[in-house]
């Protein structure tokens, strides 16, 4: 079932698809914390959290890791992207800890 949900083109070879799906779902759920403001402001905060967790931090991590790909062809840039997504998840958890 996960083969149909997550294509092989976006997954690294060494990571199970279930873990990738779990990471994406965790990022989406932690992004819903912005709804505590209510109304349009809450949805904008939620969209901002999703943008940070799923696109900005992982893309910057992959961009920083790009020279490693140019030097070594066996380096998987998708692995760096998912590492950035995990770092973003940890960042959002730490952000929510001190968020009042």
Short mmCIF file of N, CA and C in Angstrom, two decimals:
data_model
loop_
_atom_site.label_atom_id
_atom_site.label_comp_id
_atom_site.label_asym_id
_atom_site.label_seq_id
_atom_site.Cartn_x
_atom_site.Cartn_y
_atom_site.Cartn_z
N UNK A 1 0.82 -1.19 0.00
CA UNK A 1 0.00 0.00 0.00
C UNK A 1 0.86 1.25 0.00
N UNK A 2 1.99 1.24 0.72
CA UNK A 2 2.84 2.41 0.76
C UNK A 2 3.54 2.64 -0.58
N UNK A 3 3.65 1.60 -1.40
CA UNK A 3 4.26 1.77 -2.72
C UNK A 3 3.42 2.68 -3.60
N UNK A 4 2.12 2.62 -3.43
CA UNK A 4 1.24 3.48 -4.21
C UNK A 4 1.18 4.89 -3.62
N UNK A 5 1.32 5.00 -2.31
CA UNK A 5 1.22 6.30 -1.64
C UNK A 5 2.49 7.13 -1.79
N UNK A 6 3.64 6.49 -1.66
CA UNK A 6 4.93 7.18 -1.77
C UNK A 6 5.71 6.56 -2.92
N UNK A 7 5.97 7.30 -3.98
CA UNK A 7 6.71 6.72 -5.11
C UNK A 7 8.18 6.51 -4.78
N UNK A 8 8.81 5.61 -5.53
CA UNK A 8 10.22 5.28 -5.30
C UNK A 8 11.15 6.43 -5.67
N UNK A 9 10.71 7.33 -6.52
CA UNK A 9 11.57 8.42 -6.98
C UNK A 9 11.92 9.40 -5.87
N UNK A 10 11.07 9.53 -4.85
CA UNK A 10 11.35 10.52 -3.81
C UNK A 10 11.88 9.91 -2.52
N UNK A 11 12.09 8.59 -2.50
CA UNK A 11 12.58 7.96 -1.28
C UNK A 11 14.01 7.49 -1.44
N UNK A 12 14.83 7.64 -0.41
CA UNK A 12 16.17 7.08 -0.44
C UNK A 12 16.11 5.55 -0.38
N UNK A 13 17.18 4.91 -0.79
CA UNK A 13 17.19 3.45 -0.87
C UNK A 13 17.21 2.78 0.50
N UNK A 14 17.88 3.34 1.48
CA UNK A 14 18.08 2.66 2.74
C UNK A 14 17.02 2.89 3.80
N UNK A 15 16.01 3.71 3.53
CA UNK A 15 15.03 4.05 4.55
C UNK A 15 13.68 3.44 4.18
N UNK A 16 13.01 2.78 5.12
CA UNK A 16 11.67 2.25 4.82
C UNK A 16 10.66 3.37 4.57
N UNK A 17 9.74 3.12 3.68
CA UNK A 17 8.75 4.13 3.33
C UNK A 17 7.83 4.47 4.49
N UNK A 18 7.65 3.53 5.39
CA UNK A 18 6.81 3.79 6.55
C UNK A 18 7.40 4.86 7.45
N UNK A 19 8.72 4.87 7.60
CA UNK A 19 9.37 5.91 8.41
C UNK A 19 9.26 7.28 7.76
N UNK A 20 9.36 7.32 6.45
CA UNK A 20 9.23 8.59 5.74
C UNK A 20 7.81 9.12 5.89
N UNK A 21 6.84 8.24 5.74
CA UNK A 21 5.45 8.65 5.92
C UNK A 21 5.19 9.12 7.35
N UNK A 22 5.76 8.43 8.32
CA UNK A 22 5.62 8.82 9.72
C UNK A 22 6.24 10.20 9.97
N UNK A 23 7.38 10.46 9.36
CA UNK A 23 8.03 11.76 9.51
C UNK A 23 7.19 12.87 8.90
N UNK A 24 6.63 12.64 7.73
CA UNK A 24 5.79 13.65 7.08
C UNK A 24 4.53 13.90 7.90
N UNK A 25 3.90 12.85 8.38
CA UNK A 25 2.69 13.00 9.20
C UNK A 25 3.01 13.72 10.50
N UNK A 26 4.14 13.41 11.12
CA UNK A 26 4.53 14.10 12.36
C UNK A 26 4.75 15.59 12.10
N UNK A 27 5.37 15.93 10.98
CA UNK A 27 5.57 17.34 10.64
C UNK A 27 4.24 18.04 10.39
N UNK A 28 3.31 17.35 9.74
CA UNK A 28 2.00 17.95 9.49
C UNK A 28 1.23 18.14 10.80
N UNK A 29 1.31 17.17 11.68
CA UNK A 29 0.58 17.29 12.95
C UNK A 29 1.18 18.36 13.86
N UNK A 30 2.49 18.46 13.88
CA UNK A 30 3.10 19.48 14.74
C UNK A 30 2.84 20.88 14.17
N UNK A 31 2.63 20.96 12.86
CA UNK A 31 2.29 22.24 12.25
C UNK A 31 0.90 22.72 12.63
N UNK A 32 0.03 21.80 13.00
CA UNK A 32 -1.33 22.18 13.39
C UNK A 32 -1.37 22.94 14.71
N UNK A 33 -0.25 23.05 15.40
CA UNK A 33 -0.22 23.80 16.65
C UNK A 33 -0.50 25.28 16.43
N UNK A 34 -0.33 25.75 15.20
CA UNK A 34 -0.64 27.15 14.90
C UNK A 34 -2.11 27.46 14.97
N UNK A 35 -2.96 26.45 14.97
CA UNK A 35 -4.41 26.68 15.02
C UNK A 35 -4.88 27.19 16.38
N UNK A 36 -3.98 27.22 17.34
CA UNK A 36 -4.38 27.70 18.66
C UNK A 36 -4.76 29.17 18.66
N UNK A 37 -4.33 29.92 17.63
CA UNK A 37 -4.70 31.33 17.53
C UNK A 37 -6.13 31.50 17.05
N UNK A 38 -6.64 30.57 16.28
CA UNK A 38 -8.00 30.65 15.81
C UNK A 38 -8.14 31.56 14.60
N UNK A 39 -9.14 31.29 13.83
CA UNK A 39 -9.46 32.14 12.67
C UNK A 39 -8.39 32.08 11.59
N UNK A 40 -8.32 33.17 10.83
CA UNK A 40 -7.35 33.24 9.73
C UNK A 40 -5.92 33.26 10.23
N UNK A 41 -5.71 33.89 11.37
CA UNK A 41 -4.35 33.95 11.92
C UNK A 41 -3.83 32.56 12.26
N UNK A 42 -4.69 31.72 12.78
CA UNK A 42 -4.30 30.35 13.10
C UNK A 42 -3.95 29.56 11.85
N UNK A 43 -4.74 29.73 10.78
CA UNK A 43 -4.45 29.02 9.54
C UNK A 43 -3.17 29.52 8.90
N UNK A 44 -2.90 30.82 9.01
CA UNK A 44 -1.64 31.36 8.48
C UNK A 44 -0.44 30.83 9.26
N UNK A 45 -0.57 30.72 10.56
CA UNK A 45 0.51 30.14 11.37
C UNK A 45 0.72 28.66 11.03
N UNK A 46 -0.37 27.96 10.82
CA UNK A 46 -0.27 26.55 10.44
C UNK A 46 0.43 26.40 9.09
N UNK A 47 0.03 27.22 8.12
CA UNK A 47 0.68 27.18 6.81
C UNK A 47 2.16 27.52 6.91
N UNK A 48 2.49 28.50 7.77
CA UNK A 48 3.89 28.86 7.98
C UNK A 48 4.68 27.71 8.59
N UNK A 49 4.09 27.03 9.57
CA UNK A 49 4.76 25.88 10.19
C UNK A 49 4.99 24.77 9.18
N UNK A 50 3.99 24.49 8.34
CA UNK A 50 4.14 23.46 7.32
C UNK A 50 5.21 23.84 6.31
N UNK A 51 5.24 25.10 5.95
CA UNK A 51 6.24 25.58 4.99
C UNK A 51 7.65 25.43 5.55
N UNK A 52 7.81 25.77 6.82
CA UNK A 52 9.12 25.65 7.46
C UNK A 52 9.53 24.18 7.60
N UNK A 53 8.59 23.34 8.06
CA UNK A 53 8.91 21.93 8.33
C UNK A 53 9.11 21.11 7.07
N UNK A 54 8.32 21.36 6.05
CA UNK A 54 8.32 20.47 4.89
C UNK A 54 9.12 20.99 3.70
N UNK A 55 9.39 22.29 3.65
CA UNK A 55 10.07 22.82 2.46
C UNK A 55 11.33 23.60 2.79
N UNK A 56 11.25 24.62 3.63
CA UNK A 56 12.36 25.57 3.79
C UNK A 56 13.59 24.92 4.44
N UNK A 57 13.44 24.38 5.64
CA UNK A 57 14.60 23.80 6.32
C UNK A 57 15.15 22.58 5.60
N UNK A 58 14.30 21.64 5.11
CA UNK A 58 14.87 20.52 4.36
C UNK A 58 15.54 20.94 3.05
N UNK A 59 14.98 21.92 2.36
CA UNK A 59 15.59 22.37 1.11
C UNK A 59 16.93 23.06 1.36
N UNK A 60 17.02 23.83 2.43
CA UNK A 60 18.30 24.47 2.76
C UNK A 60 19.34 23.42 3.17
N UNK A 61 18.92 22.39 3.87
CA UNK A 61 19.84 21.31 4.24
C UNK A 61 20.35 20.59 2.99
N UNK A 62 19.46 20.33 2.06
CA UNK A 62 19.87 19.67 0.81
C UNK A 62 20.76 20.58 -0.02
N UNK A 63 20.50 21.88 0.02
CA UNK A 63 21.33 22.83 -0.72
C UNK A 63 22.75 22.89 -0.15
N UNK A 64 22.86 22.85 1.17
CA UNK A 64 24.17 22.86 1.80
C UNK A 64 24.91 21.55 1.50
N UNK A 65 24.17 20.45 1.37
CA UNK A 65 24.79 19.15 1.10
C UNK A 65 25.06 18.92 -0.38
N UNK A 66 24.64 19.80 -1.25
CA UNK A 66 24.82 19.62 -2.70
C UNK A 66 26.29 19.47 -3.12
N UNK A 67 27.23 20.22 -2.54
CA UNK A 67 28.63 20.00 -2.93
C UNK A 67 29.14 18.59 -2.63
N UNK A 68 28.57 17.94 -1.63
CA UNK A 68 28.95 16.55 -1.37
C UNK A 68 28.51 15.64 -2.51
N UNK A 69 27.38 15.94 -3.10
CA UNK A 69 26.90 15.14 -4.23
C UNK A 69 27.79 15.34 -5.45
N UNK A 70 28.27 16.57 -5.66
CA UNK A 70 29.15 16.84 -6.79
C UNK A 70 30.49 16.14 -6.64
N UNK A 71 30.92 15.99 -5.39
CA UNK A 71 32.22 15.36 -5.15
C UNK A 71 32.14 13.84 -5.16
N UNK A 72 31.05 13.31 -4.60
CA UNK A 72 30.89 11.86 -4.49
C UNK A 72 29.54 11.47 -5.09
N UNK A 73 29.56 10.71 -6.15
CA UNK A 73 28.32 10.34 -6.83
C UNK A 73 27.44 9.39 -6.03
N UNK A 74 28.00 8.71 -5.06
CA UNK A 74 27.20 7.77 -4.27
C UNK A 74 26.40 8.46 -3.17
N UNK A 75 26.63 9.75 -2.94
CA UNK A 75 25.89 10.49 -1.92
C UNK A 75 24.45 10.69 -2.39
N UNK A 76 23.49 10.41 -1.51
CA UNK A 76 22.08 10.53 -1.85
C UNK A 76 21.54 11.85 -1.29
N UNK A 77 21.20 12.76 -2.16
CA UNK A 77 20.73 14.08 -1.74
C UNK A 77 19.34 13.99 -1.10
N UNK A 78 18.58 12.94 -1.46
CA UNK A 78 17.25 12.75 -0.85
C UNK A 78 17.39 12.45 0.64
N UNK A 79 18.47 11.76 1.00
CA UNK A 79 18.72 11.46 2.40
C UNK A 79 18.97 12.75 3.18
N UNK A 80 19.68 13.69 2.57
CA UNK A 80 19.92 14.98 3.21
C UNK A 80 18.62 15.76 3.37
N UNK A 81 17.72 15.64 2.39
CA UNK A 81 16.43 16.33 2.48
C UNK A 81 15.62 15.81 3.66
N UNK A 82 15.56 14.49 3.81
CA UNK A 82 14.80 13.92 4.92
C UNK A 82 15.49 14.16 6.26
N UNK A 83 16.80 14.27 6.26
CA UNK A 83 17.51 14.67 7.47
C UNK A 83 17.10 16.09 7.86
N UNK A 84 16.99 16.97 6.87
CA UNK A 84 16.53 18.32 7.13
C UNK A 84 15.10 18.36 7.64
N UNK A 85 14.27 17.46 7.15
CA UNK A 85 12.90 17.39 7.65
C UNK A 85 12.87 16.93 9.10
N UNK A 86 13.74 16.01 9.46
CA UNK A 86 13.83 15.56 10.85
C UNK A 86 14.35 16.70 11.74
N UNK A 87 15.34 17.43 11.26
CA UNK A 87 15.85 18.58 12.02
C UNK A 87 14.76 19.62 12.20
N UNK A 88 13.96 19.84 11.17
CA UNK A 88 12.86 20.80 11.27
C UNK A 88 11.82 20.33 12.29
N UNK A 89 11.57 19.03 12.34
CA UNK A 89 10.65 18.49 13.34
C UNK A 89 11.18 18.75 14.75
N UNK A 90 12.47 18.50 14.96
CA UNK A 90 13.07 18.78 16.28
C UNK A 90 13.03 20.26 16.60
N UNK A 91 13.25 21.11 15.60
CA UNK A 91 13.18 22.55 15.79
C UNK A 91 11.78 22.98 16.20
N UNK A 92 10.77 22.43 15.56
CA UNK A 92 9.40 22.82 15.88
C UNK A 92 8.99 22.32 17.26
N UNK A 93 9.48 21.14 17.65
CA UNK A 93 9.19 20.65 19.00
C UNK A 93 9.83 21.57 20.04
N UNK A 94 11.06 22.00 19.78
CA UNK A 94 11.72 22.93 20.71
C UNK A 94 11.03 24.29 20.71
N UNK A 95 10.55 24.71 19.55
CA UNK A 95 9.83 25.98 19.46
C UNK A 95 8.54 25.92 20.27
N UNK A 96 7.82 24.81 20.18
CA UNK A 96 6.56 24.67 20.92
C UNK A 96 6.80 24.58 22.41
N UNK A 97 7.96 24.12 22.80
CA UNK A 97 8.25 24.02 24.23
C UNK A 97 8.28 25.38 24.89
N UNK A 98 8.81 26.37 24.20
CA UNK A 98 8.93 27.71 24.79
C UNK A 98 7.89 28.67 24.25
N UNK A 99 6.97 28.19 23.46
CA UNK A 99 5.94 29.04 22.86
C UNK A 99 4.83 29.28 23.87
N UNK A 100 4.51 30.51 24.10
CA UNK A 100 3.46 30.82 25.07
C UNK A 100 2.39 31.65 24.44
#
